[in-house]
Tab-separated table of C-alpha atoms and ligand atoms in Angstrom:
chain	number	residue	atom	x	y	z
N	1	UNK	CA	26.737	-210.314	-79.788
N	2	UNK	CA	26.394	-213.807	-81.432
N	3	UNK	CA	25.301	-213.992	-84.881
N	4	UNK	CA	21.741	-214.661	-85.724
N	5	UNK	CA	21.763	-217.589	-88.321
N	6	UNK	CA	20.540	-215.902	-91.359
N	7	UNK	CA	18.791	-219.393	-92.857
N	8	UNK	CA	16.989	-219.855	-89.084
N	9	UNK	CA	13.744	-217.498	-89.306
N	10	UNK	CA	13.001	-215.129	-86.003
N	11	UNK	CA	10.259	-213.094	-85.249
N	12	UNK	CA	10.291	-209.391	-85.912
N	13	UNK	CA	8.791	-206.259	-88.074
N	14	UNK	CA	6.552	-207.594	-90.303
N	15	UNK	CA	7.508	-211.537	-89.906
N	16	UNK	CA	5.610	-213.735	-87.575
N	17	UNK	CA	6.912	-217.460	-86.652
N	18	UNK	CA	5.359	-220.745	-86.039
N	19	UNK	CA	7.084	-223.403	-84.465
N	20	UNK	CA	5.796	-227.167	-84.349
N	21	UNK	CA	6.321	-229.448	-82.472
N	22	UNK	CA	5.206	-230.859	-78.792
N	23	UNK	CA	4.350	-228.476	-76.343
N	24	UNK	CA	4.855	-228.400	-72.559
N	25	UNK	CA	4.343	-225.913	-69.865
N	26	UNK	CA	2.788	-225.194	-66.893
N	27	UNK	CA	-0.394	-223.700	-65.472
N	28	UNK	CA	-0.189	-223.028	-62.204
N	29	UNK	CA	2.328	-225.429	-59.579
N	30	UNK	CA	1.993	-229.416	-59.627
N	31	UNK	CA	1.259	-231.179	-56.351
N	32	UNK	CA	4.228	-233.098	-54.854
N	33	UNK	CA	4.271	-236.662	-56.196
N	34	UNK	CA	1.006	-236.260	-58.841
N	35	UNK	CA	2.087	-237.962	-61.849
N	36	UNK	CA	-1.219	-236.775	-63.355
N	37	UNK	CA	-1.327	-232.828	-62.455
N	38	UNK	CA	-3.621	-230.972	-64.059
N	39	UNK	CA	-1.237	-227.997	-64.108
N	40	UNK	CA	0.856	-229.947	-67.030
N	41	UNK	CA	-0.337	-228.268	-69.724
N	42	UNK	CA	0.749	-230.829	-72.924
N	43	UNK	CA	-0.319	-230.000	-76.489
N	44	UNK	CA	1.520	-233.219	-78.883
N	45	UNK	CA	2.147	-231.932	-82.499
N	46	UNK	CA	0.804	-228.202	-82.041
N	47	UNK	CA	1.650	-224.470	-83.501
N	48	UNK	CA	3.198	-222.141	-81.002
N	49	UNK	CA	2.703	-218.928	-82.779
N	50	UNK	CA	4.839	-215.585	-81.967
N	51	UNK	CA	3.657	-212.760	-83.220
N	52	UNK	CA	6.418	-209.673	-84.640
N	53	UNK	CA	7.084	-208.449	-81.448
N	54	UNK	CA	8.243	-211.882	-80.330
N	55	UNK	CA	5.360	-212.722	-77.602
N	56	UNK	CA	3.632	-216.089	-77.849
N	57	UNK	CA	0.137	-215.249	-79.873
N	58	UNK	CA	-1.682	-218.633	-79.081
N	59	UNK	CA	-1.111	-222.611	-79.832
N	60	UNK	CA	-3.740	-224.294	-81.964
N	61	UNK	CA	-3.134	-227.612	-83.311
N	62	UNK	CA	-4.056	-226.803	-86.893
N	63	UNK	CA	-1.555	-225.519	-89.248
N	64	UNK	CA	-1.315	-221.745	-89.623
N	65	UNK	CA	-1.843	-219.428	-92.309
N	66	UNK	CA	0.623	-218.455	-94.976
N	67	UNK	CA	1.393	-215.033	-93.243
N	68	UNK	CA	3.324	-217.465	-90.616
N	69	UNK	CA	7.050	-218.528	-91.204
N	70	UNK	CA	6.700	-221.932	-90.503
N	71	UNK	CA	9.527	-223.835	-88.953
N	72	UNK	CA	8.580	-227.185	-88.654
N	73	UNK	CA	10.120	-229.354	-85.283
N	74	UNK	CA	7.437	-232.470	-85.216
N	75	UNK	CA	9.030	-234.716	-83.630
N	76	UNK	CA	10.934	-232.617	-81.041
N	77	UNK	CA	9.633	-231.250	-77.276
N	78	UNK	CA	9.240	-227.145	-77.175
N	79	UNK	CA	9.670	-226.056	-73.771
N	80	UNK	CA	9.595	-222.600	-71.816
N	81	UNK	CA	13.561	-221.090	-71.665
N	82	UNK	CA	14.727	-222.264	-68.456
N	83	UNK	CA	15.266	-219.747	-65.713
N	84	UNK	CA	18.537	-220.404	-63.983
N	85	UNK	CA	18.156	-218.689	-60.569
N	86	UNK	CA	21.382	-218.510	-58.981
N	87	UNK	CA	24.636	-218.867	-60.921
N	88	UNK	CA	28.283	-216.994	-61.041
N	89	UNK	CA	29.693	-215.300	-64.337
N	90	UNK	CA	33.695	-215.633	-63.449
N	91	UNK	CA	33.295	-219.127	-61.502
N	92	UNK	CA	33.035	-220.898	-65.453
N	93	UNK	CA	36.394	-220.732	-65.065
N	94	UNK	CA	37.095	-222.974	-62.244
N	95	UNK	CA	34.249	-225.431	-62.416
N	96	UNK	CA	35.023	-229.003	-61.826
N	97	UNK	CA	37.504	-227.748	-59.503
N	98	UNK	CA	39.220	-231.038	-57.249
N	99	UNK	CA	38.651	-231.959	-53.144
N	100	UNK	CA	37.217	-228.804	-51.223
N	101	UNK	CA	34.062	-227.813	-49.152
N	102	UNK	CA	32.800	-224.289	-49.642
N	103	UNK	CA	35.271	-222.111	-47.881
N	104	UNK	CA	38.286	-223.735	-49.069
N	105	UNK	CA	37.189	-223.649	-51.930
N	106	UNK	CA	36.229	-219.981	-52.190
N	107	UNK	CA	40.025	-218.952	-51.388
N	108	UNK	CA	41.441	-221.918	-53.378
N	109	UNK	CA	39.462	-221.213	-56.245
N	110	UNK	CA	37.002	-218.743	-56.564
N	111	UNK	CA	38.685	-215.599	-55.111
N	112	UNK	CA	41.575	-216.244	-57.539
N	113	UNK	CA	39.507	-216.490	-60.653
N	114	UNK	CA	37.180	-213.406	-59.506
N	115	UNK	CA	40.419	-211.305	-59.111
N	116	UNK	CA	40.830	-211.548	-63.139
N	117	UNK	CA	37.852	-209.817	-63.583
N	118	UNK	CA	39.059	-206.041	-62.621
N	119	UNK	CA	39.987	-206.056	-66.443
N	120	UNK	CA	37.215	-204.279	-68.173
N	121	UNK	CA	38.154	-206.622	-71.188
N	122	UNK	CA	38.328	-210.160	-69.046
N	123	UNK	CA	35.083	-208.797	-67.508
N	124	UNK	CA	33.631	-208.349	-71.113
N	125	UNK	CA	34.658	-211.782	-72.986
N	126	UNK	CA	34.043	-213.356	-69.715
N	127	UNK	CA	30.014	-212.088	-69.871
N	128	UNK	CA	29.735	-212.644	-73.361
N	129	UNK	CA	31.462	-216.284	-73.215
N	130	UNK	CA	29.021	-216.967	-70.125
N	131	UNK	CA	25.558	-215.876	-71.636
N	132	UNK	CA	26.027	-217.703	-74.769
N	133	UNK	CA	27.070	-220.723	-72.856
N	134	UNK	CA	23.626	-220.306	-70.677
N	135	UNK	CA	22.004	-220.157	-74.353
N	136	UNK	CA	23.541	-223.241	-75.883
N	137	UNK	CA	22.520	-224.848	-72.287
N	138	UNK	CA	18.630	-223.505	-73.044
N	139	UNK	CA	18.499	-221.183	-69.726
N	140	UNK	CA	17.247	-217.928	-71.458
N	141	UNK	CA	17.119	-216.073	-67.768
N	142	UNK	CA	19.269	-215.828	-65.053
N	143	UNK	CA	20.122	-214.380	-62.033
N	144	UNK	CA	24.199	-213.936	-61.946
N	145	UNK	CA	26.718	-213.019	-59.269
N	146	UNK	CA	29.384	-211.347	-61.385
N	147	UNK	CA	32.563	-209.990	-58.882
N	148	UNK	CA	33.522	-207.060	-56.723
N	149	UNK	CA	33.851	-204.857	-59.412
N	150	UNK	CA	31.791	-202.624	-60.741
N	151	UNK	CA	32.742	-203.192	-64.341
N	152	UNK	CA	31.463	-207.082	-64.063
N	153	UNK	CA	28.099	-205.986	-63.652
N	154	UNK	CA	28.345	-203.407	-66.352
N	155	UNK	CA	30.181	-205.900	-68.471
N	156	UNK	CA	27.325	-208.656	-67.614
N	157	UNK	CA	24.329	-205.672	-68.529
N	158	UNK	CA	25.673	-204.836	-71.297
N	159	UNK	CA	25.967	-208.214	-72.716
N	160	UNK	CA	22.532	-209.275	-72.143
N	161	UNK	CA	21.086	-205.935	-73.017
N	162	UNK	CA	22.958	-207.077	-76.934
N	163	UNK	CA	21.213	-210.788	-76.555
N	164	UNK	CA	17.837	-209.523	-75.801
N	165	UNK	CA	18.254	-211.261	-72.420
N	166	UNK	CA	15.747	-211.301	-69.253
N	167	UNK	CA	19.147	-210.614	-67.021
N	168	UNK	CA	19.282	-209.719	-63.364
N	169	UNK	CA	22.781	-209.129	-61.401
N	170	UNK	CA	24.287	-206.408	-59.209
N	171	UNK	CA	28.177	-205.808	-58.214
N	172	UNK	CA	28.791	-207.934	-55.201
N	173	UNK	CA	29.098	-206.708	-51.744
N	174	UNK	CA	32.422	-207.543	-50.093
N	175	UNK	CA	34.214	-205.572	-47.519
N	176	UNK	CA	36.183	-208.079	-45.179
N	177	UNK	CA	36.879	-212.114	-45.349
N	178	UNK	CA	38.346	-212.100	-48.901
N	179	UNK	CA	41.683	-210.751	-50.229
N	180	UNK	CA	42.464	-207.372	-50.174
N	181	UNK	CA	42.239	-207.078	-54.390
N	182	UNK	CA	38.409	-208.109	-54.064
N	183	UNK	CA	37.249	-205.643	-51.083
N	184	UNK	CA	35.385	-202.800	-51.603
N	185	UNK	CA	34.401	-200.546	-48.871
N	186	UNK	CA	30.972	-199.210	-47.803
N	187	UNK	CA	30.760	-195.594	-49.336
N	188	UNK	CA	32.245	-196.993	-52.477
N	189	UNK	CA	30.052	-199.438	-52.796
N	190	UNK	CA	27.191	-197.430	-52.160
N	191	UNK	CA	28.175	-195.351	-54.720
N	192	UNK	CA	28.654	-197.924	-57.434
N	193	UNK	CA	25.404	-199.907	-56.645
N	194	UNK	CA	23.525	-196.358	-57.098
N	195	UNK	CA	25.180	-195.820	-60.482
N	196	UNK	CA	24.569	-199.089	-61.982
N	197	UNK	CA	20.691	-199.069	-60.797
N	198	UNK	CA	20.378	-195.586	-62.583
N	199	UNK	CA	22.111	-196.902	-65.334
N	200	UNK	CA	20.547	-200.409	-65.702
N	201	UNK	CA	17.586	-201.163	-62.957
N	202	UNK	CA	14.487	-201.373	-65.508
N	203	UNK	CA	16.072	-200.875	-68.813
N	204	UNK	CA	14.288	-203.364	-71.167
N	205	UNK	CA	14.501	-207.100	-69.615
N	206	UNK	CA	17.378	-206.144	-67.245
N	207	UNK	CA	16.998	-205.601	-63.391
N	208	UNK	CA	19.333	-204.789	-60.458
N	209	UNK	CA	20.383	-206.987	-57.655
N	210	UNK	CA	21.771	-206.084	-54.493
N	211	UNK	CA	24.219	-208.723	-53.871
N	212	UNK	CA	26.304	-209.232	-50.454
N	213	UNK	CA	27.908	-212.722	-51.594
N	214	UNK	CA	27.252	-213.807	-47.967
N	215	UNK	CA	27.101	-212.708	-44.185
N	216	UNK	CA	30.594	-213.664	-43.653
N	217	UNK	CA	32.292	-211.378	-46.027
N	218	UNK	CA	30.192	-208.437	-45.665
N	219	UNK	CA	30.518	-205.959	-42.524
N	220	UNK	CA	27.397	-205.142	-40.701
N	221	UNK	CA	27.850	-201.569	-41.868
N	222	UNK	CA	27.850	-202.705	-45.350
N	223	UNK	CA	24.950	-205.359	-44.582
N	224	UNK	CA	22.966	-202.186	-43.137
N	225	UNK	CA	23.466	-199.572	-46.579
N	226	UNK	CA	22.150	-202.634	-48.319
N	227	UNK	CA	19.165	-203.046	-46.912
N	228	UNK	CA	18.761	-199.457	-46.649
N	229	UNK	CA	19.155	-199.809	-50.560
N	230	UNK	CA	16.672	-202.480	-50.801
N	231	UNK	CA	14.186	-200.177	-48.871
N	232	UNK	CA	14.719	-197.147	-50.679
N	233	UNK	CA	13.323	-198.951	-53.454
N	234	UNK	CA	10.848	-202.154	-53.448
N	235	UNK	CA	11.783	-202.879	-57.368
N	236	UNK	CA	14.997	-203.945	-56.544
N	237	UNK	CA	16.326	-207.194	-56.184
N	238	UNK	CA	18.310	-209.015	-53.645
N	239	UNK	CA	20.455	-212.219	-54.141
N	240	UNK	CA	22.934	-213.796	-51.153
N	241	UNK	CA	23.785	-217.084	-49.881
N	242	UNK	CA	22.196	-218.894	-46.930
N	243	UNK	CA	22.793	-222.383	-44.746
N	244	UNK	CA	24.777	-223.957	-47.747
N	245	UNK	CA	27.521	-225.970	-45.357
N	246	UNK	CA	27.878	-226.330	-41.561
N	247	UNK	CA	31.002	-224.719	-40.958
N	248	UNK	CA	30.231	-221.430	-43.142
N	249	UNK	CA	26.850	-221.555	-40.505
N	250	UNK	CA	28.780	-221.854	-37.886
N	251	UNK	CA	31.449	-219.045	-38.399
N	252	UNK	CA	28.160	-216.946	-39.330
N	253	UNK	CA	27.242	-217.480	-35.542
N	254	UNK	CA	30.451	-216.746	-34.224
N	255	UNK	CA	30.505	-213.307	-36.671
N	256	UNK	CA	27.008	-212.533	-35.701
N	257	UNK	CA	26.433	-213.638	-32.101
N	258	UNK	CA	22.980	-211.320	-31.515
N	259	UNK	CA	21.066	-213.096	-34.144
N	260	UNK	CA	19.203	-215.626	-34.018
N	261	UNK	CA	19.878	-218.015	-36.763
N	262	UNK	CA	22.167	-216.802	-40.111
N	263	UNK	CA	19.063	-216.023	-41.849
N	264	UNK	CA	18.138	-213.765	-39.326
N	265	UNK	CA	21.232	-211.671	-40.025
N	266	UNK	CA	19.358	-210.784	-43.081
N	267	UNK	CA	16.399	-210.161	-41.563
N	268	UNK	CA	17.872	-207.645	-39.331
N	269	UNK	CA	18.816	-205.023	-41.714
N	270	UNK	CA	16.097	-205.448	-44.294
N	271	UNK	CA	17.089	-207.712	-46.901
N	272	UNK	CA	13.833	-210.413	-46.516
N	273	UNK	CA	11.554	-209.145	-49.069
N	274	UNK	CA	9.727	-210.502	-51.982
N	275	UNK	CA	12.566	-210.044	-54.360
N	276	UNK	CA	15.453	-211.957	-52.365
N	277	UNK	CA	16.708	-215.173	-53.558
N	278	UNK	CA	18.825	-217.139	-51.537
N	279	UNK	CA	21.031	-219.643	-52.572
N	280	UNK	CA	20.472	-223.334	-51.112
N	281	UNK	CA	19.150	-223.020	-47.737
N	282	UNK	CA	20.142	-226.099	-46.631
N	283	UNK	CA	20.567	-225.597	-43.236
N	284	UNK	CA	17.680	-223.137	-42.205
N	285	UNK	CA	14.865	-224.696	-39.367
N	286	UNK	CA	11.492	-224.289	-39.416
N	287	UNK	CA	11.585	-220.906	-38.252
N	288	UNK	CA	13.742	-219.480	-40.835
N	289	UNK	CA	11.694	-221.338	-43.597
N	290	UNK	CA	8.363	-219.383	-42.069
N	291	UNK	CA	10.051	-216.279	-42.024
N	292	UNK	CA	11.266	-216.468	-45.356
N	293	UNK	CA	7.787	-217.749	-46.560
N	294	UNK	CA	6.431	-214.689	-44.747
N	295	UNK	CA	8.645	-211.825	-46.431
N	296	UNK	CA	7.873	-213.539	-49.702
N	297	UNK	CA	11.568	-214.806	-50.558
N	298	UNK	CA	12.554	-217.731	-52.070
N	299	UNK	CA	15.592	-220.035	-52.264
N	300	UNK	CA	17.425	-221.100	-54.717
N	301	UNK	CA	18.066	-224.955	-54.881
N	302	UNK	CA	21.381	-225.563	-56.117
N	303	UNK	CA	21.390	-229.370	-55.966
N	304	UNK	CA	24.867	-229.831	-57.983
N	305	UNK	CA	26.383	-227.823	-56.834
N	306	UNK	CA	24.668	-229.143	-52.976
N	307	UNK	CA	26.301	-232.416	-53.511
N	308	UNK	CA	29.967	-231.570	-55.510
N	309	UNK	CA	30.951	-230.133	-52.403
N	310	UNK	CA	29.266	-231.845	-49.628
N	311	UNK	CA	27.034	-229.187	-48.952
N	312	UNK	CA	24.210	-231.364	-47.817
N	313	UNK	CA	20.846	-232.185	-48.473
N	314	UNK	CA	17.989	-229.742	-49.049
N	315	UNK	CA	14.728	-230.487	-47.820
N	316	UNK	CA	12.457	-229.294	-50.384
N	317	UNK	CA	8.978	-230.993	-48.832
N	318	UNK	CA	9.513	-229.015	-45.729
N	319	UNK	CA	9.818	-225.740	-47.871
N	320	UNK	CA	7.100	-226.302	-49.659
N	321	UNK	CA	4.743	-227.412	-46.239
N	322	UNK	CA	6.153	-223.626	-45.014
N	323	UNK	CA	4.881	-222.332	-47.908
N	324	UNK	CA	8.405	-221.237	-49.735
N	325	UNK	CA	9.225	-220.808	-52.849
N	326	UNK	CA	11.764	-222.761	-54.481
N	327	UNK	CA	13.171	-222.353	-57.796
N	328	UNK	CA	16.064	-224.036	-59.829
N	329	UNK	CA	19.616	-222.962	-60.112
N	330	UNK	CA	23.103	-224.674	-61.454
N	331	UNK	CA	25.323	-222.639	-58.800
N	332	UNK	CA	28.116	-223.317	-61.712
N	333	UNK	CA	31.265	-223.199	-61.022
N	334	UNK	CA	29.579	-225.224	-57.526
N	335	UNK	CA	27.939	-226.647	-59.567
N	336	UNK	CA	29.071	-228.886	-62.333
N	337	UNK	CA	26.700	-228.401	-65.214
N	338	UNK	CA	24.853	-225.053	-66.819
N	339	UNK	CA	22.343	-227.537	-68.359
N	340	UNK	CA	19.050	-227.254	-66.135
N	341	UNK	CA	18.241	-231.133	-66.935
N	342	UNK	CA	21.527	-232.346	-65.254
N	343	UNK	CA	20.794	-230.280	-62.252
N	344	UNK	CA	17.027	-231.483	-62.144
N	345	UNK	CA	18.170	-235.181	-61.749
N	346	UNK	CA	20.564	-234.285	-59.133
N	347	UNK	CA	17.605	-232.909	-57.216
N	348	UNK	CA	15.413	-236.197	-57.633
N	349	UNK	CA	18.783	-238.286	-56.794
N	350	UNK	CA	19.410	-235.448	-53.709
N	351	UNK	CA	15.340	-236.307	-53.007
N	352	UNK	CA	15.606	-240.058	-52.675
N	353	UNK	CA	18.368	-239.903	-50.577
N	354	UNK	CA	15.831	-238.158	-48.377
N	355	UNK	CA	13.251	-240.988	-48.766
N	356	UNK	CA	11.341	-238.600	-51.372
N	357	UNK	CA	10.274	-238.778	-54.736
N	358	UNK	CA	10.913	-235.594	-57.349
N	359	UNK	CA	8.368	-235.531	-60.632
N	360	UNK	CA	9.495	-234.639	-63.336
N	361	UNK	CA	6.151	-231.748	-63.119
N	362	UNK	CA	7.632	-230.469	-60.043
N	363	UNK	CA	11.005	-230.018	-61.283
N	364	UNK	CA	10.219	-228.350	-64.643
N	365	UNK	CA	8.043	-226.008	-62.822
N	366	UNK	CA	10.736	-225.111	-60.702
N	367	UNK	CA	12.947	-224.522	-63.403
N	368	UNK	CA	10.601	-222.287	-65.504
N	369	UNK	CA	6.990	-221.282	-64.076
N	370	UNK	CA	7.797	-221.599	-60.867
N	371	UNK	CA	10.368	-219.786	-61.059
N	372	UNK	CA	9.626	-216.885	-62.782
N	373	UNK	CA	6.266	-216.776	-60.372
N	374	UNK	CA	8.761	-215.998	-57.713
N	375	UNK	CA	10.832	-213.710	-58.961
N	376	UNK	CA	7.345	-211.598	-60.133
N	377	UNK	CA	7.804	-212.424	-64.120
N	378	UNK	CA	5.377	-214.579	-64.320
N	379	UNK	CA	3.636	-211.627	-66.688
N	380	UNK	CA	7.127	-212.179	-69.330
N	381	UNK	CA	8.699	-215.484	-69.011
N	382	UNK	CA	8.210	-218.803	-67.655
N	383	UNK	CA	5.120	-220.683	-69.671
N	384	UNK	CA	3.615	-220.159	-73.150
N	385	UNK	CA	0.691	-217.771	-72.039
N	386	UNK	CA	-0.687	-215.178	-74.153
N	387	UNK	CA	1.310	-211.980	-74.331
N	388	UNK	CA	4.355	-212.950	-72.314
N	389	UNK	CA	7.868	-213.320	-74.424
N	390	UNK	CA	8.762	-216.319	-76.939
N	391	UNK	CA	11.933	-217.335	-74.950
N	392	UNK	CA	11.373	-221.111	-76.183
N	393	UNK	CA	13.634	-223.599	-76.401
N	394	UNK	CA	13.235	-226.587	-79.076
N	395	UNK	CA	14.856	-229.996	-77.426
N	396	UNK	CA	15.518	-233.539	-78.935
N	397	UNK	CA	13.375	-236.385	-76.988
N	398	UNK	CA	16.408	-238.217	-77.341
N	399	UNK	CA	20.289	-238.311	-78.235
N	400	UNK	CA	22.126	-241.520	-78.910
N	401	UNK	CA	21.102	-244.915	-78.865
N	402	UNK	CA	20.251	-245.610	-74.875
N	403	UNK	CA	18.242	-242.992	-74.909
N	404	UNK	CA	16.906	-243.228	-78.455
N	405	UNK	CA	15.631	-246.883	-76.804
N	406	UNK	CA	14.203	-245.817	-73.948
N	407	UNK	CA	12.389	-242.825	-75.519
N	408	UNK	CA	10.546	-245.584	-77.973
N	409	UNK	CA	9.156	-248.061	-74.941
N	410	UNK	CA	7.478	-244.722	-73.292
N	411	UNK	CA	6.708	-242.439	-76.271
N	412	UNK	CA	3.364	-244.072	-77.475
N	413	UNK	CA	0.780	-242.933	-74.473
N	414	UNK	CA	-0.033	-239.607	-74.392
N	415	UNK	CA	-1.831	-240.545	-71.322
N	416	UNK	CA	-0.832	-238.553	-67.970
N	417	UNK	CA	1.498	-241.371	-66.347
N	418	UNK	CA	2.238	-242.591	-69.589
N	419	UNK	CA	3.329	-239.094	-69.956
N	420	UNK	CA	5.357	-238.133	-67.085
N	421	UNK	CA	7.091	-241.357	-67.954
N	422	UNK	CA	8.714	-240.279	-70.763
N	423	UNK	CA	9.439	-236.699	-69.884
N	424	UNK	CA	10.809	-237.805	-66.484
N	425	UNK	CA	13.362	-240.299	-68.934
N	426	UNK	CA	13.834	-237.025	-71.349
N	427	UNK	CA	14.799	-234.985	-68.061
N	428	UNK	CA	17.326	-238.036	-66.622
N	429	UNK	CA	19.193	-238.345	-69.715
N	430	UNK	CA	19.021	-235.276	-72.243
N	431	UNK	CA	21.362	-232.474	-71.419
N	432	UNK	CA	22.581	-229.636	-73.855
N	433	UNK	CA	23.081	-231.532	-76.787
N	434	UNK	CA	19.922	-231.931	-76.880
N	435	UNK	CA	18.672	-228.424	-77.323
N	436	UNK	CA	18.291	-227.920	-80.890
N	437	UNK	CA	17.717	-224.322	-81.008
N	438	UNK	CA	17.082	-221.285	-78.615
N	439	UNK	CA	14.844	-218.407	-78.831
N	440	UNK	CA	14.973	-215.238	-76.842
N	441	UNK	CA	11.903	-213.011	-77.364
N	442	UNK	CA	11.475	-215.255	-80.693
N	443	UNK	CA	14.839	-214.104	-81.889
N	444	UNK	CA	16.949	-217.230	-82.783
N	445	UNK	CA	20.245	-217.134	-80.235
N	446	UNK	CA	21.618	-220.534	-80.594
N	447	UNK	CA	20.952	-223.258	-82.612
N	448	UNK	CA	22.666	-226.492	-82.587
N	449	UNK	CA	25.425	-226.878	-85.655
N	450	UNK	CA	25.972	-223.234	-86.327
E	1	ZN	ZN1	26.665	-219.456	-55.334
């Protein structure tokens, strides 16, 4: 567990925190391409007070009483903690790996770097190492594919359990496609997902996943006890891969020849349902989107990671026009950067390839409200509402001189273009070294400099 910085206040028994600075969040989704939503909600130079059991207690622009630690940021933008919605524990270790599409470079890279993790004690430095690095990047929930083996998840629990961490991950499903040191089998694996949901599913913030890593490497046995898991009980959650590159759809035809499209091989044994989140969705047609829309799933867009290895170019418009949700992710090691910001402006530069325009509203929503809307934590996380937890994270407008310039031609209007202006500049060029500290539940986790 990292230290807390004894000289940074927190929240807790008997001591309340206010933080200043400039407030955004969200209050419900932008419109595509309004610069001047009403669902931005910004409050310039206000209090975000947390009461002592580290849930936001209001904003008010007035300074607070003495009963309030004050910890003054004026000056700096206070967001929600971003909500990274589909990223991989052990794949930190072979990001920014050279010259291969997605299954070459799941046996070239991944498969070797996931085999590590049968060591209780790689699993366990490699979860701690991994959560404070989503910390220092200001994601303050996740949704994480750890490996085959049991102890990764219980390594990964366990470490977010000690952080105070919203957190939710399940061993992943593998039983053919993959070498032999990373198969399980069905039984097994029934067994093992059973024993980490007793152990885990609902403690505190944390929450189970059932997790086939995809179609391909799954059996349809093992494909079937999932869903049967998923059914057993609606709490659950359910995270996979979908339509990310045109050969892995392809081989999913060839594998699966009686359904109709590779999200329908889901479909089939139960795994649509309002907790699923599929990564990138690329490649699904109308049909699938519909579907999806229908059972309440959502994908998650994974736009580094989308372009680093030529996955292709997701059509977010015609998700939203089906009516699915679509939430942020980093897909590290896929992925080149944890930081949500870096991944945000690949999905307005993946966007204008398309002939759209991304806001800056639209993206931010994605990566926090929106988000947590779809994953049904809209109640904890995701926006400064009454009640729900102080994961906050306090960012520099700018960082070096380029941006330090820009940041002074758009700060002055407060007006709603004037606005989106300059966070859409703060979102295109900040990344982690801008965060200057990191609160989980209004504990300090990270702060920049200690
Ligand atoms: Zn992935």
């Amino acid at each position: 567990m990292p230290d807390l910085n004894p000289s940074t206040p927190s929240a807790g028994p008997g001591r309340k925190l206010a933080l200043r600075g400039d407030l955004l969040d969200f209050t419900a989704q932008p419109d595509w391409g309004q610069l001047d939503s009403p669902a931005v909600r910004f409050q310039p130079d206000h209090w975000l007070l947390i009461d002592e059991a580290g849930r936001i207690a209001g904003t008010q622009a007035s300074e607070p009483d003495a009963s309030w630690q004050q910890v003054d940021h004026r000056g700096r933008l206070i967001l929600p903690g971003f909500i990274d919605t589909h990223v991989h524990c052990p794949q930190l270790d072979v990001i920014a790996s050279y010259g291969a599409e997605l299954l070459d470079w799941l046996s070239r890279y991944t498969f070797p770097a996931e085999r590590r993790y049968a060591d209780p004690a790689v699993a366990a430095a490699g979860a701690a190492r991994f959560l404070d690095a989503l910390l220092a990047h200001g994601s303050t929930s996740a949704v994480v594919f750890p490996t085959v083996h049991k102890g990764s998840a219980e390594a990964l629990f366990a470490a977010a359990e000690a952080r105070g961490m919203r957190l939710i991950t399940g061993k992943v499903l593998m039983d053919r496609h993959a070498p032999p040191e990373l198969l399980d089998d069905v039984a097994g694996a029934e067994r093992d997902c059973i024993d980490l949901i007793q152990r885990w599913h609902g403690k505190g913030r944390l929450a189970y996943a059932v997790t086939p890593r995809f179609a391909p490497t799954s059996s349809p046995a093992q494909l079937a006890m999932a869903g049967a898991l998923c059914r057993a009980d609606a709490s659950l959650y359910m995270q996979t891969h979908v339509a990310e590159n045109r050969e892995e759809v392809r081989w999913v035809a060839e594998l699966f020849p009686e359904a109709r499209s590779y999200l329908d091989v889901y479909e089939r044994v139960g795994l649509l349902h309002e907790r699923a989140i599929l990564a990138h969705g690329i490649w699904l047609d109308e049909t699938d989107r519909r579907l999806l829309a229908a059972r309440g799933g959502q994908v998650a867009h994974s736009p580094s990671s989308n372009l680093f290895l030529g996955s292709g170019l997701f059509d977010w418009p015609a998700a939203r026009a089906s009516g699915l949700g679509v939430s942020m992710a980093s897909d590290v090691g896929g992925g080149t950067s944890l930081s949500m910001q870096r991944n945000l402006l690949d999905a307005y530069k993946i966007q204008a390839l398309s002939g759209q325009r991304l806001s800056a509203w639209v993206a931010l929503h994605a990566a926090t409200r929106g988000a947590a809307e779809a994953l049904g934590l809209q109640q904890e996380v995701g926006h400064f509402g009454l009640g729900t937890l102080a994961d906050v994270c306090v960012w520099d407008w700018a960082r070096g001189p380029v941006a330090q310039a820009r940041d002074e031609r758009v700060a002055p209007g407060h007006e709603p273009q004037a606005l989106h202006e300059r966070v859409f500049a703060w979102m295109s060029l900040s990344d982690e070294r801008n965060l200057h500290s990191c609160y989980v539940a209004g504990q300090c986790r990270h702060q920049r400099d200690s």
